[in-house]
Amino acid sequence: MSDVLQRLAEVLEARKSAAPDSSYVASLHAKGLNKILEKVGEEATETILAAKDAELSGDHTDLIYETADLWFHSLVMLSHLGETPQSVLDELARRFDLSGLEEKASRQKN
Ligand SMILES: N=c1c2ncn([C@@H]3O[C@H](COP(=O)(O)OP(=O)(O)OP(=O)(O)O)[C@@H](O)[C@H]3O)c2ncn1[C@@H]1O[C@H](COP(=O)(O)O)[C@@H](O)[C@H]1O
């Protein structure tokens, strides 16, 4: 796993037992899954709008910023449910390996 994801996952985990008023992530955990999902939804919408603007303007600053917000809140959601970013990376790796094998098999057929 990327070092940043690993370190961030550790902080998010620690925030689960922190006092709600001590940090933003602790306050999200205290408010519960619905609040976290609301934030994921909001950030997804903001990312879509930023992508549309990026295409028109060629400026990707907001696109990167909003995507970071979306990834971050998705990580809080995973952490709240007892999951880790490593599980998602493993799934992506599994699909990547699978598609690599399919590509090889189709090359062998031709
Ligand atoms: N990466 C982030 C991160 N990205 C975004 N955010 C917060 O996510 C929120 C984004 O929501 P919005 O854009 O809707 O802003 P808002 O209006 O302030 O949010 P709401 O009042 O609507 O909830 C902002 O408050 C940002 O500060 C983050 N907060 C924390 N982190 C990381 O999480 C770690 C733990 O954070 P704390 O729990 O705050 O210590 C930090 O060390 C950072 O590494």
Coordinates of N, CA and C and ligand atoms in Angstrom, one line a residue:
M1 N 0.8 -1.2 0.0 CA 0.0 0.0 0.0 C 0.9 1.3 0.0
S2 N 0.4 2.3 -0.7 CA 1.1 3.5 -0.7 C 1.4 4.0 0.8
D3 N 2.5 4.5 1.0 CA 2.9 4.9 2.4 C 1.9 5.9 3.0
V4 N 1.4 6.9 2.1 CA 0.4 7.9 2.6 C -0.9 7.2 3.0
L5 N -1.4 6.3 2.2 CA -2.6 5.6 2.5 C -2.5 4.8 3.8
Q6 N -1.3 4.1 4.0 CA -1.1 3.4 5.2 C -1.1 4.3 6.4
R7 N -0.4 5.4 6.3 CA -0.3 6.3 7.5 C -1.6 7.0 7.8
L8 N -2.3 7.4 6.7 CA -3.6 8.0 6.9 C -4.6 7.0 7.5
A9 N -4.6 5.7 7.0 CA -5.5 4.7 7.6 C -5.2 4.5 9.1
E10 N -3.9 4.6 9.5 CA -3.6 4.5 10.9 C -4.2 5.6 11.7
V11 N -4.1 6.9 11.2 CA -4.7 8.0 11.9 C -6.2 7.9 12.0
L12 N -6.8 7.5 10.8 CA -8.3 7.4 10.8 C -8.8 6.3 11.9
E13 N -8.0 5.2 12.0 CA -8.3 4.2 13.0 C -8.2 4.8 14.4
A14 N -7.2 5.5 14.6 CA -7.0 6.1 16.0 C -8.1 7.1 16.3
R15 N -8.7 7.8 15.3 CA -9.7 8.8 15.6 C -11.0 8.1 16.0
K16 N -11.2 6.8 15.8 CA -12.4 6.1 16.1 C -12.6 6.1 17.7
S17 N -11.5 6.2 18.4 CA -11.7 6.2 19.9 C -11.4 7.6 20.5
A18 N -11.2 8.6 19.6 CA -10.9 9.9 20.1 C -12.2 10.7 20.4
A19 N -12.1 11.7 21.3 CA -13.3 12.5 21.6 C -13.9 13.2 20.4
P20 N -15.2 13.2 20.2 CA -15.8 13.8 19.0 C -15.4 15.2 18.8
D21 N -15.2 16.0 19.8 CA -14.8 17.4 19.6 C -13.3 17.6 19.4
S22 N -12.6 16.5 19.4 CA -11.1 16.7 19.3 C -10.6 16.7 17.9
S23 N -11.4 16.3 16.9 CA -10.9 16.3 15.5 C -12.1 16.1 14.6
Y24 N -11.9 16.5 13.3 CA -12.9 16.4 12.3 C -13.3 14.9 12.1
V25 N -12.3 14.1 12.0 CA -12.6 12.6 11.7 C -13.3 12.0 12.9
A26 N -12.9 12.4 14.1 CA -13.6 11.8 15.3 C -15.0 12.3 15.3
S27 N -15.3 13.5 14.9 CA -16.6 14.0 14.9 C -17.5 13.3 13.8
L28 N -16.9 12.9 12.7 CA -17.6 12.2 11.7 C -18.0 10.8 12.2
H29 N -17.0 10.1 12.9 CA -17.3 8.8 13.4 C -18.4 8.9 14.5
A30 N -18.4 9.9 15.3 CA -19.4 10.1 16.3 C -20.8 10.3 15.7
K31 N -20.8 11.1 14.6 CA -22.1 11.3 14.0 C -22.7 10.1 13.3
G32 N -21.8 9.2 12.9 CA -22.3 7.9 12.4 C -22.2 7.8 10.9
L33 N -22.6 6.6 10.4 CA -22.4 6.2 9.0 C -23.2 7.1 8.1
N34 N -24.5 7.5 8.4 CA -25.3 8.4 7.5 C -24.6 9.7 7.2
K35 N -24.0 10.3 8.3 CA -23.3 11.6 8.0 C -22.1 11.3 7.1
I36 N -21.4 10.2 7.4 CA -20.2 10.0 6.5 C -20.6 9.7 5.1
L37 N -21.7 9.0 4.9 CA -22.2 8.8 3.5 C -22.7 10.1 2.8
E38 N -23.3 10.9 3.7 CA -23.7 12.2 3.1 C -22.4 13.0 2.6
K39 N -21.3 12.9 3.3 CA -20.1 13.6 2.9 C -19.5 13.0 1.6
V40 N -19.6 11.6 1.6 CA -19.1 10.9 0.4 C -19.9 11.4 -0.9
G41 N -21.2 11.5 -0.7 CA -22.1 11.9 -1.8 C -21.8 13.3 -2.2
E42 N -21.7 14.2 -1.2 CA -21.4 15.6 -1.5 C -20.1 15.7 -2.3
E43 N -19.0 15.0 -1.8 CA -17.7 15.1 -2.5 C -17.7 14.5 -3.8
A44 N -18.6 13.5 -4.0 CA -18.7 12.9 -5.4 C -19.3 13.9 -6.3
T45 N -20.3 14.6 -5.9 CA -20.9 15.6 -6.7 C -19.9 16.7 -7.0
E46 N -19.2 17.2 -6.0 CA -18.2 18.3 -6.2 C -17.1 17.8 -7.2
T47 N -16.8 16.5 -7.1 CA -15.7 16.0 -8.0 C -16.2 16.0 -9.5
I48 N -17.5 15.6 -9.7 CA -18.1 15.6 -11.0 C -18.1 17.1 -11.6
L49 N -18.5 18.0 -10.8 CA -18.6 19.4 -11.2 C -17.2 19.9 -11.6
A50 N -16.2 19.5 -10.7 CA -14.8 20.0 -11.0 C -14.2 19.3 -12.2
A51 N -14.6 18.1 -12.5 CA -14.2 17.4 -13.8 C -14.7 18.1 -15.0
K52 N -16.0 18.5 -14.9 CA -16.6 19.3 -16.0 C -15.9 20.6 -16.2
D53 N -15.6 21.3 -15.2 CA -14.9 22.6 -15.2 C -13.5 22.4 -15.8
A54 N -12.9 21.3 -15.3 CA -11.5 21.0 -15.8 C -11.4 20.8 -17.3
E55 N -12.4 20.2 -17.8 CA -12.5 19.9 -19.3 C -12.6 21.2 -20.0
L56 N -13.4 22.1 -19.5 CA -13.6 23.4 -20.2 C -12.4 24.3 -20.0
S57 N -11.9 24.4 -18.8 CA -10.8 25.4 -18.5 C -9.4 24.9 -18.7
G58 N -9.2 23.6 -18.6 CA -7.9 23.0 -18.7 C -7.1 23.1 -17.4
D59 N -7.8 23.7 -16.4 CA -7.2 23.9 -15.1 C -7.6 22.7 -14.2
H60 N -6.7 21.9 -13.7 CA -7.0 20.7 -13.0 C -6.9 20.9 -11.4
T61 N -6.7 22.1 -11.0 CA -6.4 22.3 -9.6 C -7.6 21.8 -8.7
D62 N -8.9 22.3 -9.1 CA -10.0 21.9 -8.3 C -10.3 20.4 -8.4
L63 N -10.1 19.9 -9.6 CA -10.3 18.4 -9.9 C -9.5 17.6 -8.9
I64 N -8.2 17.9 -8.7 CA -7.3 17.2 -7.8 C -7.8 17.4 -6.4
Y65 N -8.1 18.6 -6.0 CA -8.6 18.9 -4.7 C -9.8 18.2 -4.3
E66 N -10.8 18.2 -5.2 CA -12.1 17.5 -4.9 C -12.0 16.0 -4.9
T67 N -11.1 15.5 -5.8 CA -10.9 14.0 -5.8 C -10.2 13.6 -4.5
A68 N -9.3 14.4 -4.0 CA -8.6 14.1 -2.7 C -9.7 14.1 -1.6
D69 N -10.6 15.1 -1.6 CA -11.7 15.1 -0.6 C -12.6 13.8 -0.7
L70 N -12.9 13.4 -2.0 CA -13.7 12.2 -2.2 C -13.0 10.9 -1.7
W71 N -11.7 10.8 -2.1 CA -10.9 9.6 -1.6 C -10.9 9.6 -0.1
F72 N -10.6 10.8 0.5 CA -10.5 10.9 2.0 C -11.8 10.5 2.7
H73 N -12.9 11.0 2.2 CA -14.2 10.6 2.9 C -14.5 9.1 2.6
S74 N -14.1 8.6 1.5 CA -14.3 7.2 1.2 C -13.4 6.3 2.2
L75 N -12.2 6.8 2.5 CA -11.4 6.1 3.5 C -12.0 6.2 4.9
V76 N -12.6 7.3 5.2 CA -13.3 7.4 6.5 C -14.5 6.4 6.6
M77 N -15.2 6.3 5.5 CA -16.3 5.3 5.4 C -15.8 3.9 5.6
L78 N -14.7 3.6 4.9 CA -14.1 2.2 5.0 C -13.7 2.0 6.5
S79 N -13.0 2.9 7.1 CA -12.5 2.8 8.4 C -13.7 2.7 9.4
H80 N -14.8 3.4 9.2 CA -15.9 3.4 10.1 C -16.5 2.0 10.1
L81 N -16.5 1.3 8.9 CA -17.0 0.0 8.8 C -16.0 -1.2 9.1
G82 N -14.8 -0.7 9.5 CA -13.8 -1.7 9.9 C -13.0 -2.3 8.7
E83 N -13.1 -1.5 7.6 CA -12.3 -2.0 6.5 C -11.0 -1.1 6.3
T84 N -10.1 -1.6 5.4 CA -8.9 -0.8 5.2 C -8.7 -0.5 3.7
P85 N -7.9 0.5 3.4 CA -7.6 0.8 2.0 C -6.9 -0.4 1.3
Q86 N -6.2 -1.2 2.1 CA -5.5 -2.3 1.6 C -6.5 -3.3 0.9
S87 N -7.7 -3.5 1.4 CA -8.6 -4.4 0.8 C -9.0 -3.9 -0.6
V88 N -9.2 -2.6 -0.7 CA -9.5 -2.0 -2.0 C -8.4 -2.2 -3.0
L89 N -7.1 -1.9 -2.5 CA -6.0 -2.1 -3.4 C -5.8 -3.5 -3.8
D90 N -6.1 -4.4 -2.9 CA -6.0 -5.9 -3.2 C -7.0 -6.2 -4.3
E91 N -8.2 -5.6 -4.2 CA -9.3 -5.9 -5.2 C -8.8 -5.3 -6.6
L92 N -8.3 -4.1 -6.6 CA -7.8 -3.5 -7.8 C -6.7 -4.4 -8.4
A93 N -5.8 -4.9 -7.5 CA -4.6 -5.7 -8.0 C -5.2 -7.0 -8.6
R94 N -6.2 -7.6 -7.9 CA -6.8 -8.8 -8.4 C -7.3 -8.6 -9.8
R95 N -8.1 -7.5 -10.0 CA -8.6 -7.2 -11.4 C -7.6 -7.0 -12.4
F96 N -6.5 -6.3 -12.0 CA -5.4 -6.0 -12.9 C -4.7 -7.3 -13.3
D97 N -4.5 -8.2 -12.3 CA -3.8 -9.5 -12.7 C -4.7 -10.3 -13.6
L98 N -6.0 -10.3 -13.3 CA -7.0 -11.0 -14.1 C -7.0 -10.5 -15.5
S99 N -7.0 -9.2 -15.7 CA -7.1 -8.6 -17.0 C -5.7 -8.9 -17.8
G100 N -4.6 -8.9 -17.0 CA -3.3 -9.3 -17.6 C -3.4 -10.7 -18.2
L101 N -4.0 -11.6 -17.4 CA -4.1 -13.0 -17.8 C -5.0 -13.2 -19.0
E102 N -6.1 -12.4 -19.0 CA -7.0 -12.5 -20.2 C -6.3 -12.0 -21.4
E103 N -5.5 -10.9 -21.3 CA -4.8 -10.4 -22.4 C -3.8 -11.4 -23.0
K104 N -3.1 -12.1 -22.1 CA -2.1 -13.1 -22.5 C -2.8 -14.2 -23.2
A105 N -4.0 -14.7 -22.6 CA -4.7 -15.8 -23.2 C -5.2 -15.5 -24.6
S106 N -5.6 -14.2 -24.8 CA -6.1 -13.9 -26.2 C -5.0 -13.7 -27.1
R107 N -3.8 -13.3 -26.6 CA -2.6 -13.2 -27.5 C -2.2 -14.6 -28.0
Q108 N -2.3 -15.6 -27.0 CA -1.9 -17.0 -27.4 C -2.8 -17.6 -28.4
K109 N -4.1 -17.2 -28.3 CA -5.1 -17.8 -29.3 C -4.8 -17.3 -30.7
N110 N -4.4 -16.0 -30.8 CA -4.2 -15.4 -32.2 C -2.8 -15.8 -32.8
Ligands
LIG1 N1 -7.1 14.5 4.5 C1 -7.9 15.0 5.3 C2 -9.0 15.8 4.8 N2 -9.4 16.1 3.6 C3 -10.5 16.9 3.8 N3 -10.7 17.1 5.1 C4 -11.8 17.9 5.7 O1 -13.0 17.5 5.1 C5 -13.9 18.6 5.1 C6 -14.4 18.8 3.7 O2 -15.7 19.0 3.8 P1 -16.3 20.3 3.1 O3 -15.5 20.6 1.8 O4 -17.7 20.0 2.9 O5 -16.0 21.4 4.1 P2 -16.9 21.8 5.4 O6 -17.9 22.7 5.0 O7 -15.8 22.3 6.4 O8 -17.5 20.4 6.0 P3 -18.9 20.2 6.7 O9 -19.0 21.3 7.8 O10 -20.0 20.2 5.7 O11 -18.8 18.8 7.4 C7 -13.1 19.8 5.6 O12 -13.4 20.1 6.9 C8 -11.7 19.4 5.5 O13 -10.8 20.0 6.4 C9 -9.8 16.5 5.8 N4 -9.6 16.3 7.1 C10 -8.6 15.5 7.5 N5 -7.7 14.9 6.7 C11 -6.6 14.0 7.2 O14 -7.2 13.3 8.3 C12 -6.2 13.4 9.4 C13 -7.0 13.4 10.6 O15 -7.8 14.6 10.6 P4 -8.4 15.2 12.0 O16 -9.4 14.2 12.5 O17 -9.1 16.5 11.6 O18 -7.3 15.4 12.9 C14 -5.4 14.7 9.1 O19 -4.2 14.5 9.6 C15 -5.4 14.7 7.6 O20 -4.3 14.0 7.2

